[in-house]
Tab-separated table of C-alpha atoms in Angstrom:
chain	number	residue	atom	x	y	z
A	168	MET	CA	124.465	37.772	102.610
A	169	LEU	CA	123.221	36.797	106.225
A	170	GLU	CA	124.612	39.026	108.930
A	171	THR	CA	123.584	39.775	112.724
A	172	SER	CA	124.700	42.102	114.987
A	173	ALA	CA	124.341	42.170	119.115
A	174	LEU	CA	121.964	39.241	118.661
A	175	ALA	CA	121.010	37.972	121.971
A	176	CYS	CA	118.684	35.045	122.814
A	177	GLU	CA	117.055	33.590	125.574
A	178	ARG	CA	114.962	30.605	126.754
A	179	GLY	CA	112.456	30.458	129.214
A	180	GLY	CA	114.126	33.978	130.621
A	181	LEU	CA	116.928	32.453	130.759
A	182	PRO	CA	120.095	34.531	128.524
A	183	LEU	CA	121.597	32.266	126.767
A	184	PHE	CA	123.896	34.400	124.598
A	185	ALA	CA	124.401	38.203	123.879
A	186	GLY	CA	126.112	40.679	121.502
A	187	LEU	CA	126.513	37.833	119.039
A	188	GLY	CA	127.599	38.813	115.411
A	189	PHE	CA	128.776	37.077	112.103
A	190	ALA	CA	128.666	37.627	109.047
A	191	LEU	CA	128.484	35.014	106.099
A	192	ALA	CA	129.112	35.755	102.597
A	193	ALA	CA	128.065	33.828	99.728
A	194	GLY	CA	129.868	30.265	99.766
A	195	GLY	CA	130.465	30.308	103.140
A	196	LEU	CA	129.569	27.853	105.976
A	197	LEU	CA	128.935	28.173	109.477
A	198	ARG	CA	129.187	25.557	112.010
A	199	VAL	CA	127.613	26.829	115.467
A	200	ARG	CA	129.577	24.693	118.443
A	201	GLY	CA	128.808	24.538	121.946
A	202	PRO	CA	127.617	22.094	124.873
A	203	ASN	CA	124.140	21.072	125.285
A	204	GLY	CA	121.699	24.211	126.097
A	205	ALA	CA	124.132	26.665	124.850
A	206	GLY	CA	121.603	27.805	122.457
A	207	LYS	CA	122.373	26.577	119.033
A	208	THR	CA	118.893	25.155	118.354
A	209	THR	CA	117.458	28.533	119.768
A	210	LEU	CA	119.996	30.564	117.192
A	211	LEU	CA	118.823	28.617	114.150
A	212	ARG	CA	115.462	29.062	115.160
A	213	ALA	CA	115.924	32.671	115.395
A	214	LEU	CA	118.064	32.621	111.937
A	215	ALA	CA	114.833	30.835	110.763
A	216	GLY	CA	112.473	33.360	111.918
A	217	LEU	CA	110.737	31.153	114.194
A	218	SER	CA	111.577	32.829	117.228
A	219	ARG	CA	112.150	36.538	118.106
A	220	PRO	CA	115.565	37.084	119.396
A	221	ALA	CA	115.775	39.295	122.845
A	222	ALA	CA	117.877	41.957	121.068
A	223	GLY	CA	120.025	42.493	117.818
A	224	THR	CA	119.239	41.964	114.363
A	225	ILE	CA	119.296	39.845	111.523
A	226	ARG	CA	119.586	40.951	107.925
A	227	TRP	CA	119.863	38.814	104.694
A	228	ARG	CA	120.767	40.748	101.754
A	229	GLY	CA	121.006	43.917	103.621
A	230	ASN	CA	116.936	44.034	105.021
A	231	PRO	CA	115.804	42.737	107.794
A	232	ILE	CA	114.165	39.052	107.195
A	233	GLY	CA	110.901	38.952	106.236
A	234	ASP	CA	108.358	37.290	104.038
A	235	ASP	CA	110.778	37.376	100.918
A	236	TYR	CA	113.636	36.037	103.053
A	237	ARG	CA	111.154	32.544	103.461
A	238	ARG	CA	111.732	31.855	100.150
A	239	GLU	CA	115.462	31.902	100.057
A	240	MET	CA	115.904	29.828	103.165
A	241	LEU	CA	115.594	26.134	103.837
A	242	PHE	CA	115.307	25.590	107.881
A	243	LEU	CA	115.413	21.566	108.681
A	244	GLY	CA	114.753	21.517	112.329
A	245	HIS	CA	115.734	18.558	114.596
A	246	ALA	CA	112.074	16.802	114.188
A	247	PRO	CA	111.828	15.298	110.429
A	248	GLY	CA	108.337	16.482	110.025
A	249	VAL	CA	107.935	13.102	108.361
A	250	LYS	CA	103.986	11.683	108.451
A	251	ASP	CA	103.467	8.046	109.857
A	252	GLU	CA	100.477	7.806	107.519
A	253	LEU	CA	102.147	8.856	104.689
A	254	THR	CA	105.015	6.962	102.119
A	255	VAL	CA	108.244	8.174	101.657
A	256	LEU	CA	107.735	9.732	98.621
A	257	GLU	CA	104.402	11.307	99.616
A	258	ASN	CA	106.397	12.927	102.674
A	259	LEU	CA	108.895	14.198	100.410
A	260	GLY	CA	106.464	15.744	97.784
A	261	PHE	CA	104.376	17.377	100.808
A	262	ALA	CA	107.284	18.954	102.106
A	263	VAL	CA	108.193	20.471	98.621
A	264	ARG	CA	105.358	21.328	97.916
A	265	LEU	CA	104.678	23.333	101.103
A	266	SER	CA	107.837	25.124	100.286
A	267	GLY	CA	106.402	26.115	97.001
A	268	ARG	CA	108.032	24.352	94.334
A	269	GLU	CA	107.367	21.347	92.316
A	270	ASN	CA	108.326	18.062	93.179
A	271	GLY	CA	109.698	16.423	89.977
A	272	GLU	CA	112.410	14.922	91.031
A	273	CYS	CA	111.653	13.729	94.373
A	274	GLY	CA	112.485	10.039	92.969
A	275	LYS	CA	116.186	11.076	92.366
A	276	ALA	CA	116.642	12.976	95.641
A	277	LEU	CA	115.480	9.380	97.367
A	278	GLU	CA	117.888	7.830	95.485
A	279	ARG	CA	120.802	10.307	96.698
A	280	LEU	CA	120.354	9.740	100.252
A	281	GLY	CA	120.225	6.091	99.639
A	282	ILE	CA	116.698	5.295	100.394
A	283	ALA	CA	114.883	5.260	96.805
A	284	ARG	CA	114.028	1.304	97.981
A	285	LEU	CA	111.825	2.516	100.551
A	286	ALA	CA	109.837	5.184	98.575
A	287	ASP	CA	106.563	3.295	98.721
A	288	LEU	CA	106.734	2.100	102.320
A	289	PRO	CA	104.597	3.898	104.957
A	290	ALA	CA	106.892	6.538	107.307
A	291	ARG	CA	105.780	4.566	110.217
A	292	TYR	CA	108.068	1.509	109.339
A	293	LEU	CA	111.060	3.661	108.878
A	294	SER	CA	113.765	3.758	112.066
A	295	GLN	CA	115.022	7.294	113.186
A	296	GLY	CA	117.987	7.465	110.481
A	297	GLN	CA	115.657	6.614	107.643
A	298	ARG	CA	113.295	9.569	108.762
A	299	LYS	CA	116.003	11.882	108.932
A	300	ARG	CA	116.883	11.060	105.565
A	301	VAL	CA	113.666	11.550	104.445
A	302	ALA	CA	114.045	14.925	105.758
A	303	LEU	CA	117.525	15.364	104.448
A	304	ALA	CA	116.356	14.238	101.224
A	305	ARG	CA	115.076	17.979	100.964
A	306	LEU	CA	118.332	19.305	100.091
A	307	ALA	CA	118.644	17.214	97.003
A	308	LEU	CA	116.102	19.341	95.136
A	309	SER	CA	116.727	22.709	97.160
A	310	ALA	CA	119.673	23.498	95.081
A	311	GLU	CA	118.182	27.126	94.076
A	312	ILE	CA	117.285	27.936	97.977
A	313	PRO	CA	120.651	29.782	98.986
A	314	LEU	CA	120.314	29.663	102.252
A	315	TRP	CA	120.520	26.242	104.413
A	316	LEU	CA	119.878	26.010	108.079
A	317	LEU	CA	120.091	22.523	109.458
A	318	ASP	CA	120.044	21.661	112.689
A	319	GLU	CA	122.071	18.663	113.936
A	320	PRO	CA	121.977	17.184	110.323
A	321	TYR	CA	124.050	14.071	111.080
A	322	ALA	CA	122.069	13.311	114.304
A	323	ALA	CA	120.908	9.562	113.700
A	324	LEU	CA	122.777	9.079	110.653
A	325	ASP	CA	125.278	6.324	109.771
A	326	VAL	CA	128.494	6.716	108.070
A	327	ASP	CA	126.899	6.214	104.422
A	328	GLY	CA	124.221	9.396	105.428
A	329	ILE	CA	126.654	11.741	106.652
A	330	ALA	CA	128.808	11.560	103.755
A	331	SER	CA	125.568	12.207	101.638
A	332	VAL	CA	124.973	15.468	103.706
A	333	ARG	CA	128.551	16.234	103.733
A	334	ASP	CA	128.775	16.048	99.938
A	335	LEU	CA	125.305	17.890	99.259
A	336	CYS	CA	126.367	20.708	101.724
A	337	ALA	CA	129.761	20.941	99.652
A	338	ALA	CA	128.060	20.894	96.480
A	339	HIS	CA	125.881	23.748	97.725
A	340	LEU	CA	128.977	25.955	99.110
A	341	ALA	CA	130.709	25.439	95.660
A	342	ARG	CA	127.294	26.935	93.467
A	343	GLY	CA	127.705	29.884	96.119
A	344	GLY	CA	125.137	28.891	98.369
A	345	LEU	CA	125.269	29.269	102.612
A	346	VAL	CA	125.130	26.715	104.911
A	347	VAL	CA	124.578	27.273	108.671
A	348	LEU	CA	124.955	24.012	110.758
A	349	THR	CA	125.104	22.624	114.460
A	350	SER	CA	126.810	19.626	114.796
A	351	HIS	CA	128.804	17.871	117.824
A	352	GLN	CA	130.541	15.819	115.517
A	353	ASP	CA	133.631	16.829	113.390
A	354	VAL	CA	132.300	18.595	110.221
A	355	ASP	CA	134.964	18.180	107.351
A	356	ILE	CA	132.631	19.812	104.476
A	357	ALA	CA	135.139	20.962	101.872
A	358	ALA	CA	134.341	25.164	101.968
A	359	ALA	CA	136.156	27.837	100.577
A	360	ALA	CA	135.167	29.792	103.688
A	361	MET	CA	134.558	28.074	106.839
A	362	GLN	CA	133.408	29.896	110.165
A	363	ALA	CA	132.736	28.589	113.423
A	364	LEU	CA	130.837	29.784	116.217
A	365	ASP	CA	131.298	28.357	119.824
A	366	LEU	CA	128.462	29.440	122.005
A	367	GLY	CA	128.288	28.931	125.890
A	368	ASN	CA	131.874	30.051	126.762
B	37	MET	CA	99.790	29.741	96.628
B	38	ALA	CA	96.695	27.893	95.667
B	39	ASP	CA	98.989	25.139	95.499
B	40	ALA	CA	100.108	25.189	99.196
B	41	PHE	CA	96.366	24.778	99.974
B	42	LEU	CA	95.567	22.262	97.763
B	43	ALA	CA	98.930	20.303	99.140
B	44	VAL	CA	97.942	20.665	102.787
B	45	LEU	CA	94.115	19.692	101.968
B	46	ARG	CA	95.083	16.734	100.185
B	47	ARG	CA	97.681	15.414	102.833
B	48	ASP	CA	95.417	15.780	105.263
B	49	LEU	CA	92.511	13.927	103.770
B	50	GLN	CA	94.705	11.237	102.632
B	51	ILE	CA	96.010	11.004	106.364
B	52	ALA	CA	92.183	10.927	107.517
B	53	LEU	CA	91.578	8.436	104.546
B	54	ARG	CA	94.111	6.110	106.546
B	55	ARG	CA	92.968	6.716	110.417
B	56	LYS	CA	89.426	5.891	109.190
B	57	GLY	CA	88.724	4.941	113.189
B	58	GLU	CA	89.329	8.686	114.011
B	59	VAL	CA	86.617	9.781	111.466
B	60	LEU	CA	84.580	7.221	112.833
B	61	ASN	CA	84.503	7.817	116.192
B	62	VAL	CA	83.164	11.383	116.110
B	63	LEU	CA	80.415	9.950	113.483
B	64	VAL	CA	79.444	7.423	116.019
B	65	PHE	CA	79.832	9.795	118.876
B	66	PHE	CA	77.349	12.134	117.354
B	67	ILE	CA	74.773	9.446	116.411
B	68	VAL	CA	75.155	7.868	119.837
B	69	VAL	CA	74.850	11.098	121.815
B	70	ALA	CA	71.572	12.253	119.634
B	71	SER	CA	69.943	8.837	119.987
B	72	LEU	CA	70.351	8.424	123.817
B	73	LEU	CA	68.146	11.750	124.727
B	74	PRO	CA	64.833	10.313	123.138
B	75	LEU	CA	65.608	7.340	125.296
B	76	GLY	CA	66.123	9.135	128.502
B	77	ILE	CA	63.454	11.661	128.210
B	78	GLY	CA	60.688	9.083	126.644
B	79	PRO	CA	58.368	8.890	123.623
B	80	GLU	CA	56.305	12.161	123.765
B	81	PRO	CA	56.171	13.512	120.098
B	82	ASN	CA	55.472	16.645	120.476
B	83	GLN	CA	58.063	17.064	122.979
B	84	LEU	CA	60.495	15.478	120.841
B	85	ARG	CA	59.619	17.081	117.880
B	86	ALA	CA	60.239	20.785	120.045
B	87	MET	CA	63.860	19.791	121.251
B	88	ALA	CA	65.174	17.775	117.972
B	89	ALA	CA	67.145	20.757	116.889
B	90	GLY	CA	68.674	21.697	119.967
B	91	VAL	CA	70.049	18.002	120.685
B	92	VAL	CA	70.945	17.281	116.882
B	93	TRP	CA	73.005	21.008	117.370
B	94	ILE	CA	74.238	20.264	120.839
B	95	ALA	CA	75.606	16.659	119.854
B	96	ALA	CA	77.160	18.229	116.672
B	97	ALA	CA	79.124	20.944	119.061
B	98	LEU	CA	80.574	17.903	121.300
B	99	ALA	CA	81.604	16.251	118.402
B	100	ALA	CA	83.859	18.940	116.739
B	101	LEU	CA	85.131	19.061	120.227
B	102	LEU	CA	86.451	15.952	120.504
B	103	SER	CA	87.970	16.108	117.106
B	104	LEU	CA	89.478	19.232	117.484
B	105	PRO	CA	92.623	19.013	119.746
B	106	ARG	CA	94.154	16.330	117.040
B	107	LEU	CA	93.547	19.020	114.679
B	108	PHE	CA	97.441	20.556	115.177
B	109	ALA	CA	98.723	18.032	117.764
B	110	ALA	CA	100.069	15.955	115.465
B	111	ASP	CA	101.792	18.303	113.337
B	112	TYR	CA	103.095	20.133	116.406
B	113	ALA	CA	104.592	16.936	117.718
B	114	ASP	CA	106.374	15.802	114.278
B	115	GLY	CA	108.036	19.045	112.975
B	116	THR	CA	105.577	19.484	110.221
B	117	LEU	CA	104.051	22.789	111.927
B	118	GLU	CA	107.617	24.092	112.316
B	119	GLN	CA	107.596	23.714	108.428
B	120	MET	CA	104.377	25.390	107.802
B	121	LEU	CA	105.734	28.518	109.775
B	122	VAL	CA	108.645	28.614	107.637
B	123	ALA	CA	107.309	27.884	104.331
B	124	PRO	CA	107.010	30.894	102.077
B	125	GLN	CA	103.437	30.728	101.812
B	126	PRO	CA	100.835	32.413	103.836
B	127	LEU	CA	100.130	29.930	106.976
B	128	ALA	CA	96.493	31.521	106.879
B	129	LEU	CA	96.129	29.544	103.789
B	130	VAL	CA	97.683	26.589	105.421
B	131	VAL	CA	95.283	26.904	108.340
B	132	LEU	CA	92.359	27.357	105.789
B	133	ALA	CA	93.289	24.357	104.210
B	134	LYS	CA	93.470	22.151	107.678
B	135	VAL	CA	89.947	23.376	108.987
B	136	ALA	CA	88.515	22.773	105.488
B	137	ALA	CA	89.965	19.126	105.475
B	138	HIS	CA	88.518	19.129	109.136
B	139	TRP	CA	84.800	20.135	108.093
B	140	LEU	CA	85.200	17.900	105.167
B	141	THR	CA	86.188	14.858	107.817
B	142	THR	CA	83.810	15.632	110.619
B	143	GLY	CA	80.984	18.724	110.208
B	144	LEU	CA	80.175	17.156	106.423
B	145	PRO	CA	79.424	13.673	107.920
B	146	LEU	CA	77.863	14.947	110.758
B	147	ALA	CA	75.393	16.995	108.630
B	148	VAL	CA	74.655	13.947	106.642
B	149	ALA	CA	73.734	12.138	109.198
B	150	ALA	CA	71.364	14.583	110.682
B	151	PRO	CA	68.561	13.901	108.852
B	152	LEU	CA	68.453	10.128	110.359
B	153	ILE	CA	68.970	11.313	113.488
B	154	GLY	CA	66.053	14.247	112.743
B	155	LEU	CA	63.895	10.713	111.781
B	156	GLN	CA	64.309	9.468	115.439
B	157	TYR	CA	62.657	12.479	116.622
B	158	ASP	CA	59.923	12.391	114.264
B	159	LEU	CA	60.529	15.657	112.424
B	160	PRO	CA	58.479	16.367	109.252
B	161	ALA	CA	60.345	16.728	105.536
B	162	ASP	CA	60.993	20.377	105.504
B	163	ALA	CA	62.507	20.454	109.237
B	164	LEU	CA	64.648	17.430	108.149
B	165	GLY	CA	65.982	19.641	105.347
B	166	LEU	CA	66.322	22.918	107.655
B	167	LEU	CA	68.546	20.640	110.017
B	168	LEU	CA	70.675	19.791	106.997
B	169	ALA	CA	70.787	23.399	105.589
B	170	SER	CA	71.700	24.847	109.247
B	171	LEU	CA	74.499	22.026	109.681
B	172	LEU	CA	75.779	22.630	106.343
B	173	ILE	CA	76.355	26.418	106.827
B	174	GLY	CA	77.142	26.219	110.660
B	175	THR	CA	79.758	23.233	111.202
B	176	PRO	CA	82.217	25.142	109.079
B	177	VAL	CA	82.062	27.976	111.881
B	178	LEU	CA	82.570	25.326	114.470
B	179	SER	CA	85.567	24.204	112.669
B	180	LEU	CA	86.730	27.585	112.031
B	181	LEU	CA	86.253	28.942	115.741
B	182	GLY	CA	87.696	25.736	116.685
B	183	ALA	CA	91.273	25.942	115.010
B	184	ALA	CA	91.619	29.218	116.865
B	185	GLY	CA	91.148	27.435	120.184
B	186	ALA	CA	93.233	24.185	119.030
B	187	ALA	CA	96.346	26.398	118.062
B	188	LEU	CA	95.747	28.257	121.603
B	189	THR	CA	95.955	25.526	123.439
B	190	LEU	CA	98.529	23.658	121.437
B	191	GLY	CA	101.130	21.967	123.732
B	192	VAL	CA	99.489	22.964	126.743
B	193	ARG	CA	99.119	19.726	129.245
B	194	GLY	CA	95.252	19.094	129.657
B	195	GLY	CA	94.439	21.155	126.637
B	196	GLY	CA	91.572	18.988	125.838
B	197	ALA	CA	89.451	20.423	128.826
B	198	LEU	CA	90.697	24.048	128.041
B	199	LEU	CA	89.375	23.622	124.575
B	200	GLY	CA	86.112	22.953	125.399
B	201	LEU	CA	86.166	25.712	128.105
B	202	LEU	CA	87.128	28.366	125.418
B	203	VAL	CA	85.535	27.304	122.590
B	204	LEU	CA	82.002	26.149	124.005
B	205	PRO	CA	81.276	29.616	124.708
B	206	LEU	CA	82.404	30.489	121.130
B	207	PHE	CA	79.846	28.196	119.852
B	208	VAL	CA	76.588	29.520	121.305
B	209	PRO	CA	75.554	31.788	118.745
B	210	VAL	CA	76.029	28.985	116.091
B	211	LEU	CA	73.874	26.783	118.333
B	212	VAL	CA	71.329	29.361	118.910
B	213	PHE	CA	70.706	30.226	115.353
B	214	GLY	CA	71.269	26.940	114.076
B	215	ALA	CA	68.590	25.158	116.306
B	216	GLY	CA	66.414	28.414	115.997
B	217	ALA	CA	66.037	27.989	112.195
B	218	VAL	CA	65.093	24.322	112.675
B	219	THR	CA	62.157	25.462	115.359
B	220	SER	CA	61.312	28.552	113.506
B	221	GLY	CA	60.791	26.411	110.386
B	222	LEU	CA	58.523	23.803	112.762
B	223	THR	CA	56.301	26.571	113.909
B	224	GLY	CA	55.493	28.291	110.586
B	225	ILE	CA	58.176	31.105	111.085
B	226	ASN	CA	60.455	32.135	107.629
B	227	PRO	CA	63.776	30.401	108.660
B	228	SER	CA	65.983	32.533	106.295
B	229	SER	CA	66.633	35.132	108.664
B	230	HIS	CA	68.218	32.402	110.909
B	231	LEU	CA	70.205	31.317	108.279
B	232	SER	CA	71.386	34.342	106.752
B	233	LEU	CA	72.878	35.149	110.074
B	234	LEU	CA	74.668	31.605	110.089
B	235	GLY	CA	76.124	32.534	106.641
B	236	ALA	CA	77.208	36.058	107.951
B	237	PHE	CA	78.977	34.202	111.037
B	238	LEU	CA	80.573	31.927	108.136
B	239	ALA	CA	81.594	35.014	106.552
B	240	VAL	CA	83.050	36.714	109.605
B	241	CYS	CA	84.937	33.665	111.376
B	242	SER	CA	86.676	32.613	107.840
B	243	LEU	CA	88.264	35.855	108.160
B	244	VAL	CA	89.115	35.849	111.697
B	245	GLY	CA	89.485	32.320	112.691
B	246	PRO	CA	92.301	31.541	110.584
B	247	TRP	CA	94.069	34.801	111.305
B	248	ALA	CA	93.398	34.150	115.225
B	249	ALA	CA	94.867	30.538	114.793
B	250	CYS	CA	97.651	31.877	112.731
B	251	ALA	CA	98.526	34.194	115.735
B	252	ALA	CA	98.444	31.601	118.331
B	253	LEU	CA	100.557	29.053	116.114
B	254	ARG	CA	103.656	31.499	116.105
B	255	VAL	CA	103.452	32.310	119.647
B	256	ALA	CA	103.197	28.170	120.046
B	257	LEU	CA	106.132	27.567	118.482
B	258	ASP	CA	108.176	30.467	119.424
């Protein structure tokens, strides 16, 4: 469903990778590895349509990525996108409404990530890991979005948090979703089709 | 689609309500600047009346400028802007909602406070009404043009000064016709042509402003 061919990206005029091609089918997990500066984030941002690749094409269901694609893709970047002034629940509710869906089950999603008791706390009192959990709570509400692009989903999370994300991804893959993630840690997500992509060598 | 507009508008107003200081700063700045001038120039009523509209409009433009750098900066820093760009909703709608929230928290309070300033300049009642009307039509234009400028200078070091250089020249027509409406009212000329021109600016800018801001935001986040 997600395919790239001869993809090349650069950052500040410096080539990061070139000739990158992969195909990810329904239920497939792609883990992007590589040392710092190898271009993992740049690749994910290109896949999300945020930055334009220097060369090559990205196709979703056989078509170049465009407006329809954004409906079928969830991108969670390094920055959690959590506002200090809003409560945890308001933050999650806004993120869900921005992506064009109803925010009915937010309480349950927070529970899934183990932060239900923080729901009414302004986000400025949260730790780095708790912020990350607020951002990741969207995963629990995004079952119907086929493609998940997760940039360092494990960063700043503790063991429990990592387990929640792992379970959410495994469940998504089991129902035929696609997951692309970058991580420096070991990824032991149960997946029928796991691919690893090594950048920077 | 309207849902995303309302979601962004509501969120920005909520944030403004919880950071009242920033909203009040802009309003107080406007009042102080507009009140300082009569003290510096002296109490000659005819002179004051003649320059009232110009002073109020310059103070409003500077106050708008003061608030503009924050328009996208916070969302840019915490990653929300990235989410706005990857969202399925049209980015222009999101930008328009942010501009609307900006106007409701800066332009509208300025416009409402302006007649009080006008009293200090001994403006007659109908001129006070004209001042209010010109600001109500004109300040949204400042927000719209300012949004494009704020998007262009996003992430640039020393962006605040650059933003001023960029948008103040664009504010000139609004300033001229906004102040002109009040002055022509004072001299007994029908001010409707000035107000109509302001309305035309508003119509053009509400189309061009968000579009330009969107293009600039996409470049800033590439």
